[in-house]
Coordinates of C-alpha atoms and ligand atoms in Angstrom, one line a residue:
X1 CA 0.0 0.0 0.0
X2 CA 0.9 3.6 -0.9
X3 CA 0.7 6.4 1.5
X4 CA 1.9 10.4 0.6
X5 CA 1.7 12.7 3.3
X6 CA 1.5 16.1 2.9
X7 CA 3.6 18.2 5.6
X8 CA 7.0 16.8 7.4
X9 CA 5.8 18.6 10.9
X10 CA 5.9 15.9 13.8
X11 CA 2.5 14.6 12.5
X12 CA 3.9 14.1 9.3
X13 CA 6.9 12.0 10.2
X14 CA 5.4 10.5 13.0
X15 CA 2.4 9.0 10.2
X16 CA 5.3 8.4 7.8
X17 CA 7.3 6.1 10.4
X18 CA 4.3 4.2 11.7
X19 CA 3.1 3.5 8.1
X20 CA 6.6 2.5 7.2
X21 CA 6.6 -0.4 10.6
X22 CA 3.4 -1.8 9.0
X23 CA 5.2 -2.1 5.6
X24 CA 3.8 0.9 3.8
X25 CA 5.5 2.4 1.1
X26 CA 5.9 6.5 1.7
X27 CA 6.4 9.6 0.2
X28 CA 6.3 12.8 2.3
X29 CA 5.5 16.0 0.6
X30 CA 6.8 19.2 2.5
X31 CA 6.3 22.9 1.6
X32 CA 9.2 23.9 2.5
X33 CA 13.0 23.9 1.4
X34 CA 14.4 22.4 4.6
X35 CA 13.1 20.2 7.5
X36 CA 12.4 21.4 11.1
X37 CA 14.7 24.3 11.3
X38 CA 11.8 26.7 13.4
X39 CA 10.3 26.3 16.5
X40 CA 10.8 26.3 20.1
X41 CA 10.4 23.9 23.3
X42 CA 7.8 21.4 23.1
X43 CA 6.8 19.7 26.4
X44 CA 6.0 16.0 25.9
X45 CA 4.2 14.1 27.9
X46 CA 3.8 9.9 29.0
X47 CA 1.0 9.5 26.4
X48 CA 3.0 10.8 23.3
X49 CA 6.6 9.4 24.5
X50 CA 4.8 6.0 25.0
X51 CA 4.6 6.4 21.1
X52 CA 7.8 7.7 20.3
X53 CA 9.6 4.5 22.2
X54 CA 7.2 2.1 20.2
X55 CA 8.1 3.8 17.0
X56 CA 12.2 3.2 17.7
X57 CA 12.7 7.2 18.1
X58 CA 14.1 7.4 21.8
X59 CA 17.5 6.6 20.8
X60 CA 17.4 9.5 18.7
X61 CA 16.3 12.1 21.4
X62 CA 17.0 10.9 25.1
X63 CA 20.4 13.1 25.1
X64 CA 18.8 16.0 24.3
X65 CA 15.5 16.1 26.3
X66 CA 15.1 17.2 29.4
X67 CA 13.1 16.1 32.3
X68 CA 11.2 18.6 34.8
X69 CA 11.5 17.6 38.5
X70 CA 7.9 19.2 38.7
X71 CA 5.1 21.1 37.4
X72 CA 4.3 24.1 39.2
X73 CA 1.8 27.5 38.9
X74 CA 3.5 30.2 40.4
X75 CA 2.3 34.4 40.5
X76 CA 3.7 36.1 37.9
X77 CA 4.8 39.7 39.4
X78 CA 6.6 37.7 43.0
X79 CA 7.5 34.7 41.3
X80 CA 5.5 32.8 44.7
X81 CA 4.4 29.0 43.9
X82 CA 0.6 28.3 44.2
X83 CA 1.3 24.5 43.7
X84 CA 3.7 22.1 42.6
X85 CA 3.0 18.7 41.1
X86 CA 6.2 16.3 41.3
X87 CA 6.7 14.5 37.8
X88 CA 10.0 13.2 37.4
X89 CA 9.7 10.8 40.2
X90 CA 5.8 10.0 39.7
X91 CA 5.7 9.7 35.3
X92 CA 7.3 6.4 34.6
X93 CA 5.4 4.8 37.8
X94 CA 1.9 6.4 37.6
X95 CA 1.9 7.0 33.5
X96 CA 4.1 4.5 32.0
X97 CA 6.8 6.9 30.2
X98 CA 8.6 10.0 31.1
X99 CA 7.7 13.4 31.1
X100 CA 10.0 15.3 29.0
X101 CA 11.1 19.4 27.4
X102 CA 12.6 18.8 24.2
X103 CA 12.9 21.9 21.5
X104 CA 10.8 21.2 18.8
X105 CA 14.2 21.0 16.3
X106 CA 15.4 18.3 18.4
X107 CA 12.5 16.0 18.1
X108 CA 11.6 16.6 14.0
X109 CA 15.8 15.5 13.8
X110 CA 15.3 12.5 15.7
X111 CA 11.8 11.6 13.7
X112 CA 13.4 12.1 10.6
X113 CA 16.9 10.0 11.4
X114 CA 14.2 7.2 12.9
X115 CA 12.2 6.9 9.4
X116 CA 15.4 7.0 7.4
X117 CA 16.8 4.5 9.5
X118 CA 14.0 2.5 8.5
X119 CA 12.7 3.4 4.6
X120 CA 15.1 5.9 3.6
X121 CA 14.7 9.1 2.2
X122 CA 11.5 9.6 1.6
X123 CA 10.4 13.2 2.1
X124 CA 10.8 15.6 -0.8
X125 CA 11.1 19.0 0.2
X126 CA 10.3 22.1 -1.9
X127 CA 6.9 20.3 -2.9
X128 CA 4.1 23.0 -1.9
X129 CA 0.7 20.6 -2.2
X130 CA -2.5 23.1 -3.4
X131 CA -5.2 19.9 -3.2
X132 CA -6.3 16.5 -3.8
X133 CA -8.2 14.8 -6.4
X134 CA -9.9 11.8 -5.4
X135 CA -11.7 10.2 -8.1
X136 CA -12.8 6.2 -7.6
X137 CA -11.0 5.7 -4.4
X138 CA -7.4 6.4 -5.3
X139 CA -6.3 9.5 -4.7
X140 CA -3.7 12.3 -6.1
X141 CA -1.9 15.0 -4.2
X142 CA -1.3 17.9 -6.7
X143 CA 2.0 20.2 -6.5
X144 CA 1.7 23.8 -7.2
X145 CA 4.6 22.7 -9.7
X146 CA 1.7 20.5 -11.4
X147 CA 2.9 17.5 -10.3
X148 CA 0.7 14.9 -9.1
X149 CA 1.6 12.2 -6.6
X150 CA -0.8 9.1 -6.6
X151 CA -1.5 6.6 -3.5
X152 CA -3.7 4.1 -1.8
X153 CA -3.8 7.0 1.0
X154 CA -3.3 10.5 1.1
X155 CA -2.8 11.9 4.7
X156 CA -3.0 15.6 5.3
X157 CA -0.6 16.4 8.2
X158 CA -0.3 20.1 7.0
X159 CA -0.4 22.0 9.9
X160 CA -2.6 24.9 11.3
X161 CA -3.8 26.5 8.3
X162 CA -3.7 23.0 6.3
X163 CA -5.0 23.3 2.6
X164 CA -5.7 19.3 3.0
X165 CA -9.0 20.7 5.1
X166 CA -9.5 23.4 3.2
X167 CA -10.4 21.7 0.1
X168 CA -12.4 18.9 2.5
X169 CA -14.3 20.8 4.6
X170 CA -14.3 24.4 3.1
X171 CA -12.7 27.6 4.2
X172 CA -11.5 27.8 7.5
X173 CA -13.5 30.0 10.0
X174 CA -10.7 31.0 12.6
X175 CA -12.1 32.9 15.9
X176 CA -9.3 35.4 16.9
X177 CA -8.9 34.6 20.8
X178 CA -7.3 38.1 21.5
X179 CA -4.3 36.5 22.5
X180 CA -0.5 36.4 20.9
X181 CA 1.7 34.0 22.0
X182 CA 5.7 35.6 22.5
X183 CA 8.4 32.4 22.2
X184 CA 12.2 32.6 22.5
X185 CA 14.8 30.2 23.9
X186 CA 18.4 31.6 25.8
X187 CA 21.4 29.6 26.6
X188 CA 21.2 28.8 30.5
X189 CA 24.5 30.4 31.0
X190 CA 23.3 33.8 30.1
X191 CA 20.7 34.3 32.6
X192 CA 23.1 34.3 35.8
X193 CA 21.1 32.8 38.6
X194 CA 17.6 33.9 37.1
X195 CA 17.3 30.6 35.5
X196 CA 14.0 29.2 35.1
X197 CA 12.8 26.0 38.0
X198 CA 13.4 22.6 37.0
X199 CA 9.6 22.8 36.1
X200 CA 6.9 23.1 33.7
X201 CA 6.5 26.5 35.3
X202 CA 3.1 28.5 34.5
X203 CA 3.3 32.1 35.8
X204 CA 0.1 33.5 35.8
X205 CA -1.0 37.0 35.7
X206 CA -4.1 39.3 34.8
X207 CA -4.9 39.3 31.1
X208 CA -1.4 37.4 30.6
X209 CA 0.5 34.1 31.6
X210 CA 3.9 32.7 31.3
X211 CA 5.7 29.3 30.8
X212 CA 9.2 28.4 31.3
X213 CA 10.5 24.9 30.9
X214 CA 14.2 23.8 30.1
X215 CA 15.5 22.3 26.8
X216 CA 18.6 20.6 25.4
X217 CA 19.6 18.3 27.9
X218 CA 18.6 21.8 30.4
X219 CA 21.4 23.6 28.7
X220 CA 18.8 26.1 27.3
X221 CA 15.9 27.5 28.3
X222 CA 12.8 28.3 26.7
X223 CA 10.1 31.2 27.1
X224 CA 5.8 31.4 25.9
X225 CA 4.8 34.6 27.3
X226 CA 0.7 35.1 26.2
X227 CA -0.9 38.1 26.4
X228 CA -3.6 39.4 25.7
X229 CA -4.1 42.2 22.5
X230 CA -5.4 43.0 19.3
X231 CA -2.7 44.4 17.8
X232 CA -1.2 41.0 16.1
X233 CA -3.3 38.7 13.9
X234 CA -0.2 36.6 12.5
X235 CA 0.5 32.6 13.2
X236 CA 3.3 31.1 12.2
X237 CA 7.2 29.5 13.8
X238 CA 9.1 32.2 12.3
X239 CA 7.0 35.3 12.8
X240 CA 8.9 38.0 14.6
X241 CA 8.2 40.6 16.9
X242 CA 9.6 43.7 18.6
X243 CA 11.6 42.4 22.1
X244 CA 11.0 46.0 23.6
X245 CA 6.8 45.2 23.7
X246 CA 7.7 41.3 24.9
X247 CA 9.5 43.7 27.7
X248 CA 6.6 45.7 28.3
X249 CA 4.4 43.6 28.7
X250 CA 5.7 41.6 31.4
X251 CA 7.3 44.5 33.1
X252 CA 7.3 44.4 36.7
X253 CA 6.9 40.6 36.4
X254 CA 9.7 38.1 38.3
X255 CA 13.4 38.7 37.4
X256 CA 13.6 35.0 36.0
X257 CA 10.9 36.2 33.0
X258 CA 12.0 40.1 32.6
X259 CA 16.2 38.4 32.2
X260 CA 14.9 35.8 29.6
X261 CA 13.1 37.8 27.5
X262 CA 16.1 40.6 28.0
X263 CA 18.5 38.2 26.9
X264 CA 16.6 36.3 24.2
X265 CA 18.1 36.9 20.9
X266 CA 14.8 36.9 19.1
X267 CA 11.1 37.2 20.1
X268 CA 8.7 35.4 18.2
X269 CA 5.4 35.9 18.0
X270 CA 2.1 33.7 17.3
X271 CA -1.5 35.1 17.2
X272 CA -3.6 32.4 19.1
X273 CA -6.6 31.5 17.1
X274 CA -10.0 29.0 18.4
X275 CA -11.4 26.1 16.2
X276 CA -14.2 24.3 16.8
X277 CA -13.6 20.7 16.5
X278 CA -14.4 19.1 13.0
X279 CA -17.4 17.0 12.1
X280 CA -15.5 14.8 9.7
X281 CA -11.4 14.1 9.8
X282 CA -11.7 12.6 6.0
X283 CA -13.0 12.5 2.5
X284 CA -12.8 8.9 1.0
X285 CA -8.7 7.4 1.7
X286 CA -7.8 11.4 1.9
X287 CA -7.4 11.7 5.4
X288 CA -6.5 14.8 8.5
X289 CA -4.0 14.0 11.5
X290 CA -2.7 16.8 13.8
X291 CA -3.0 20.6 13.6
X292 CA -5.0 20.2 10.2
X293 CA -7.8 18.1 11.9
X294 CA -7.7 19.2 15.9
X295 CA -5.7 22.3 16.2
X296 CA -5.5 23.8 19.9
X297 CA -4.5 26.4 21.9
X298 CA -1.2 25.8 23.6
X299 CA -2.4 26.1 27.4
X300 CA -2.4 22.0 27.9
X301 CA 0.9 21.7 26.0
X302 CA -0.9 18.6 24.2
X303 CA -0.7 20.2 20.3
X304 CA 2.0 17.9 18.8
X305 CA 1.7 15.0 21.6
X306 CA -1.9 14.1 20.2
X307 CA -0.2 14.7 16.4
X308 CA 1.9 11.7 17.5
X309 CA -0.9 10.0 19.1
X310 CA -3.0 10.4 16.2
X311 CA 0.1 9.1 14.3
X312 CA 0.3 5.5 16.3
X313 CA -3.7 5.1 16.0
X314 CA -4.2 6.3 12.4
X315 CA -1.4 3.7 11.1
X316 CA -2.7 1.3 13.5
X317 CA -6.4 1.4 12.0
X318 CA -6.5 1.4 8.3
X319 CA -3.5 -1.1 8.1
X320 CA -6.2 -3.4 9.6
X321 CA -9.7 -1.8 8.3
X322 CA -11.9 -4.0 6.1
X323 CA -11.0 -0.8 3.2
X324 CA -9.0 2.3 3.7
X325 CA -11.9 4.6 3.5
X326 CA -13.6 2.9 6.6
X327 CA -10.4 2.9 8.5
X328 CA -10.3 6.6 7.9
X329 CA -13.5 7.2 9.6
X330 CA -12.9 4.5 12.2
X331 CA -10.0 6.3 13.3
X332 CA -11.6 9.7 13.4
X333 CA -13.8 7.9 15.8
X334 CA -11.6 6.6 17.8
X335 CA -10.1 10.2 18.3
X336 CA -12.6 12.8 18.1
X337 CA -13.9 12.9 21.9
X338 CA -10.4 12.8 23.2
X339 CA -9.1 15.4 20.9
X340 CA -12.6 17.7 21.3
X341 CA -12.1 17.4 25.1
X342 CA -8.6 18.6 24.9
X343 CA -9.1 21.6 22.8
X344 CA -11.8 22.4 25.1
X345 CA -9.9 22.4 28.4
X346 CA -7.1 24.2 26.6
X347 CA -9.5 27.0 25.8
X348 CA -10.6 26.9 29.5
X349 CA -7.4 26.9 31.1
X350 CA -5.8 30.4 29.6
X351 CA -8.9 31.9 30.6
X352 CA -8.1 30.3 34.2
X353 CA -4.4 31.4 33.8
X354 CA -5.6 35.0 32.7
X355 CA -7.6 35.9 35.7
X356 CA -7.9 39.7 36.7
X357 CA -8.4 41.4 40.0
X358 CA -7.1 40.2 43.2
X359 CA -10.7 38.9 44.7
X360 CA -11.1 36.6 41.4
X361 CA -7.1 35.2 41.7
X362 CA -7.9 34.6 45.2
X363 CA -11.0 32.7 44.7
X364 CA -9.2 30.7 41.8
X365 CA -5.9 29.9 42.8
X366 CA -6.7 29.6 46.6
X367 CA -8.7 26.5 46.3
X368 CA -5.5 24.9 44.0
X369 CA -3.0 26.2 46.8
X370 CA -4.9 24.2 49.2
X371 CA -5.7 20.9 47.2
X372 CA -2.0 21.4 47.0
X373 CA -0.9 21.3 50.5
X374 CA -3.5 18.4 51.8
X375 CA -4.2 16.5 48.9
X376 CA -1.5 17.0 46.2
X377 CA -2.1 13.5 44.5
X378 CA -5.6 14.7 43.4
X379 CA -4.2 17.2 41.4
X380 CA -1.8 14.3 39.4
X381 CA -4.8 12.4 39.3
X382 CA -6.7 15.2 37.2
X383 CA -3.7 14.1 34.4
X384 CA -4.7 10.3 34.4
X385 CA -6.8 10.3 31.5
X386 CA -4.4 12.4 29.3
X387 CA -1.4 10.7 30.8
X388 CA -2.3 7.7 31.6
X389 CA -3.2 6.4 28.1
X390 CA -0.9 4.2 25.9
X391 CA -2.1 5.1 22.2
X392 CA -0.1 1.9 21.0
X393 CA -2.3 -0.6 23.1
X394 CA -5.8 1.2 22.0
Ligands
FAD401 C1 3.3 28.8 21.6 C2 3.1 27.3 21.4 C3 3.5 26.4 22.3 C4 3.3 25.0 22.1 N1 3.7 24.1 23.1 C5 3.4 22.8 22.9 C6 3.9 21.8 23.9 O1 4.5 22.1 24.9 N2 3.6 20.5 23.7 C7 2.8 20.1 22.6 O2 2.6 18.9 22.4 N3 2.4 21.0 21.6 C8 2.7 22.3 21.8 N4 2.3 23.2 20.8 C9 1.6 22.7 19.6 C10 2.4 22.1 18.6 O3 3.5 22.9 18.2 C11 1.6 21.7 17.4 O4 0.4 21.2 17.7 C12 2.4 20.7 16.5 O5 3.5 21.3 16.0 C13 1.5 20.3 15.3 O6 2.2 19.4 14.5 P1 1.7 19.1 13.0 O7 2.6 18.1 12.4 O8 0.2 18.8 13.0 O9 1.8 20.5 12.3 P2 3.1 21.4 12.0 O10 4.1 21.2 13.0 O11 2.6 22.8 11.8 O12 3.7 20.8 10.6 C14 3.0 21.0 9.4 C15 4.0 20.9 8.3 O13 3.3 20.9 7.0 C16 4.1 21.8 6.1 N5 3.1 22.3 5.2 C17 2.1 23.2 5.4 N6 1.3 23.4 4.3 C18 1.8 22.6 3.4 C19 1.5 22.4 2.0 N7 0.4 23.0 1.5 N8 2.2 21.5 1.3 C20 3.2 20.8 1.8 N9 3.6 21.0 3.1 C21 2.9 21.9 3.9 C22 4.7 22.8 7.0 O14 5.8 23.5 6.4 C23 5.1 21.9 8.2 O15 6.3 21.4 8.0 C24 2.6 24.6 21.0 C25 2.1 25.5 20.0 C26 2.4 26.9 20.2 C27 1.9 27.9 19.2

């Protein structure tokens, strides 16, 4: 069976490596003229590494990731911890897998060395995919070069503003959340001793919030600062903004988050947009997977771990469906509640991170501090569900 994917983002060459286990012959298409060379951290959790081991890419990353001793909320402005969940010495035992920070560089390299380890090089790059035609079940990806690339299955793993969905499902209908999203990394050794916890760290603030987590084997450290405005509509890696407004508006905040975004040598900057969830993942054997059928805010850090979820399950179910049309739509229903739900909660947590006026913090974060000091394993066992699952045994 022939699969082409369109997109070599971690969906894409996560799809492209599980296909290729089950014997599937691949060609990735990819828009642009090298792999992976944009992006920041990524956190990922049990559920997605559980994946990554099955698919033989471990190896490939375990010297450059970085695990958190914890995950904690702390106040923005005084830097003072509202709770702390322990991770590194609770993941493998109560989740099955690590907890890991990996930049998102790292972890495209060691996908792409994993599927050339095992089917070669099979991702052409410079290949910009406008559509699909998919006339009497086998399907064509079209280049804007004219080319046309024919398969048994054609998988659109093309990212947030995917043209794959476009085509399926019409134009997207993007809901501006009045939010941007500020990313940089900085070498550890530059920020004297305002380095960022051994932590997920969410810093939360009014109208704003900040994450800090630690990269490359902890050598580096890596900055999402999301604030609300209206005054930037743009998504995208490599999208750049001005460091002197990322300084405003987190002034007066800790002196771990002012030195970080002082010393960073770029700000980026992401406009946050909502989608509701889709009512179909495919058309026939032309099929969604990641960003392009779920995409989500970042506030549960689960964007690209359920791309490699969705990776495992996909490959999983039409290498077994009775036809490749029903294992599209028996995957999407295998996935759509889980996915839905998380997109939904994401949604719902930057509002709970965002929270103005001292009487509504209190009311908010005082009930966490406490569940935190008497009961602190309820607050792990709110992660079960997400955690807790192994995509390869579903
Ligand atoms: C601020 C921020 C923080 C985040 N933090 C986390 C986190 O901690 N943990 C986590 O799990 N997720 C996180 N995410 C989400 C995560 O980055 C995405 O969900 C993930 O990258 C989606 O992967 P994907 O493969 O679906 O899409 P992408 O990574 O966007 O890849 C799509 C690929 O398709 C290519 N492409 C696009 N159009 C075409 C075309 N027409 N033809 C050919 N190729 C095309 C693109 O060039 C790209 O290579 C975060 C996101 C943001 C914005």
């Amino acid at each position: 069976m022939k699969a082409v994917i369109v997109g070599a983002g971690i969906g894409g060459i996560a799809s492209a490596l599980a296909l290729a286990m089950r014997g599937w012959d691949i060609t990735v298409l990819e828009r642009a003229a090298n792999i992976g060379e944009v992006g920041a951290g990524l956190q990922i959790s049990p559920n997605g590494l559980k994946v990554l081991h099955a698919l033989g890419v471990t190896p490939f990353i375990e010297n450059k990731w970085f695990e958190p001793e914890r995950i904690e909320l702390r106040v923005g402005r005084t830097g003072r911890r509202i709770f702390q969940i322990p991770i590194k010495n609770q993941a493998q035992k109560r989740w099955g897998a690590k907890y890991v920070q990996i930049h998102r560089v790292d972890l495209l390299d060691g996908l792409l060395a994993a599927l050339i380890a095992r089917a070669g090089d099979v991702v052409q790059t410079d290949c910009h995919v406008t559509g699909y035609t998919n006339a009497h079940g086998t399907p064509s990806a079209i280049c804007a070069d004219g080319r046309m690339f024919d398969a048994d299955l054609i998988i659109g793993a093309d990212g947030i503003r995917s043209e794959i969905r476009a085509q399926m499902i019409g134009p997207d209908k993007p809901r501006f959340t009045g939010n941007t999203a500020w990313r940089s990394v900085v070498p550890m050794d530059q920020l004297g001793e305002n380095v960022p916890p051994s932590a997920g760290c969410i810093w939360a603030g009014s109208s704003r919030h900040a994450v800090t987590t630690r990269i490359r084997a902890g050598r580096v450290a890596n900055f999402v600062g999301i604030v609300e405005t209206d005054d930037w509509t743009r998504e995208g890696w490599s999208v750049q903004g001005e460091k002197s407004h990322a300084l405003a508006d987190f002034d007066g905040w800790d002196p771990i988050i002012q030195t970080i975004i002082e010393k960073s040598p770029n700000m980026f900057r992401w406009a946050l947009f909502d989608r509701a969830p889709l009512k179909q993942w495919s058309d026939g054997n032309v099929v969604l997977l990641g960003d392009a059928a779920h995409p989500m805010l970042p506030s549960m850090a689960q964007g690209a771990v359920q791309a490699i979820e969705d990776a495992y399950i996909l490959a999983d179910t039409v290498s077994s469906a009775p036809s490749i049309a029903n294992g599209c739509s028996h995957y999407f229903e295998k996935r759509i509640k889980r996915t839905a739900n998380i997109q939904s909660i994401s949604a719902r947590n930057l509002r709970m991170f965002h929270r103005r006026g001292k009487l509504t913090q209190c009311l908010t974060y005082a009930p966490l501090w406490a569940v935190g000091q008497v009961a602190p394993r309820m607050l792990l066992a709110k992660n079960d569900w997400i955690y807790g699952l192994d995509p390869t045994q579903t």
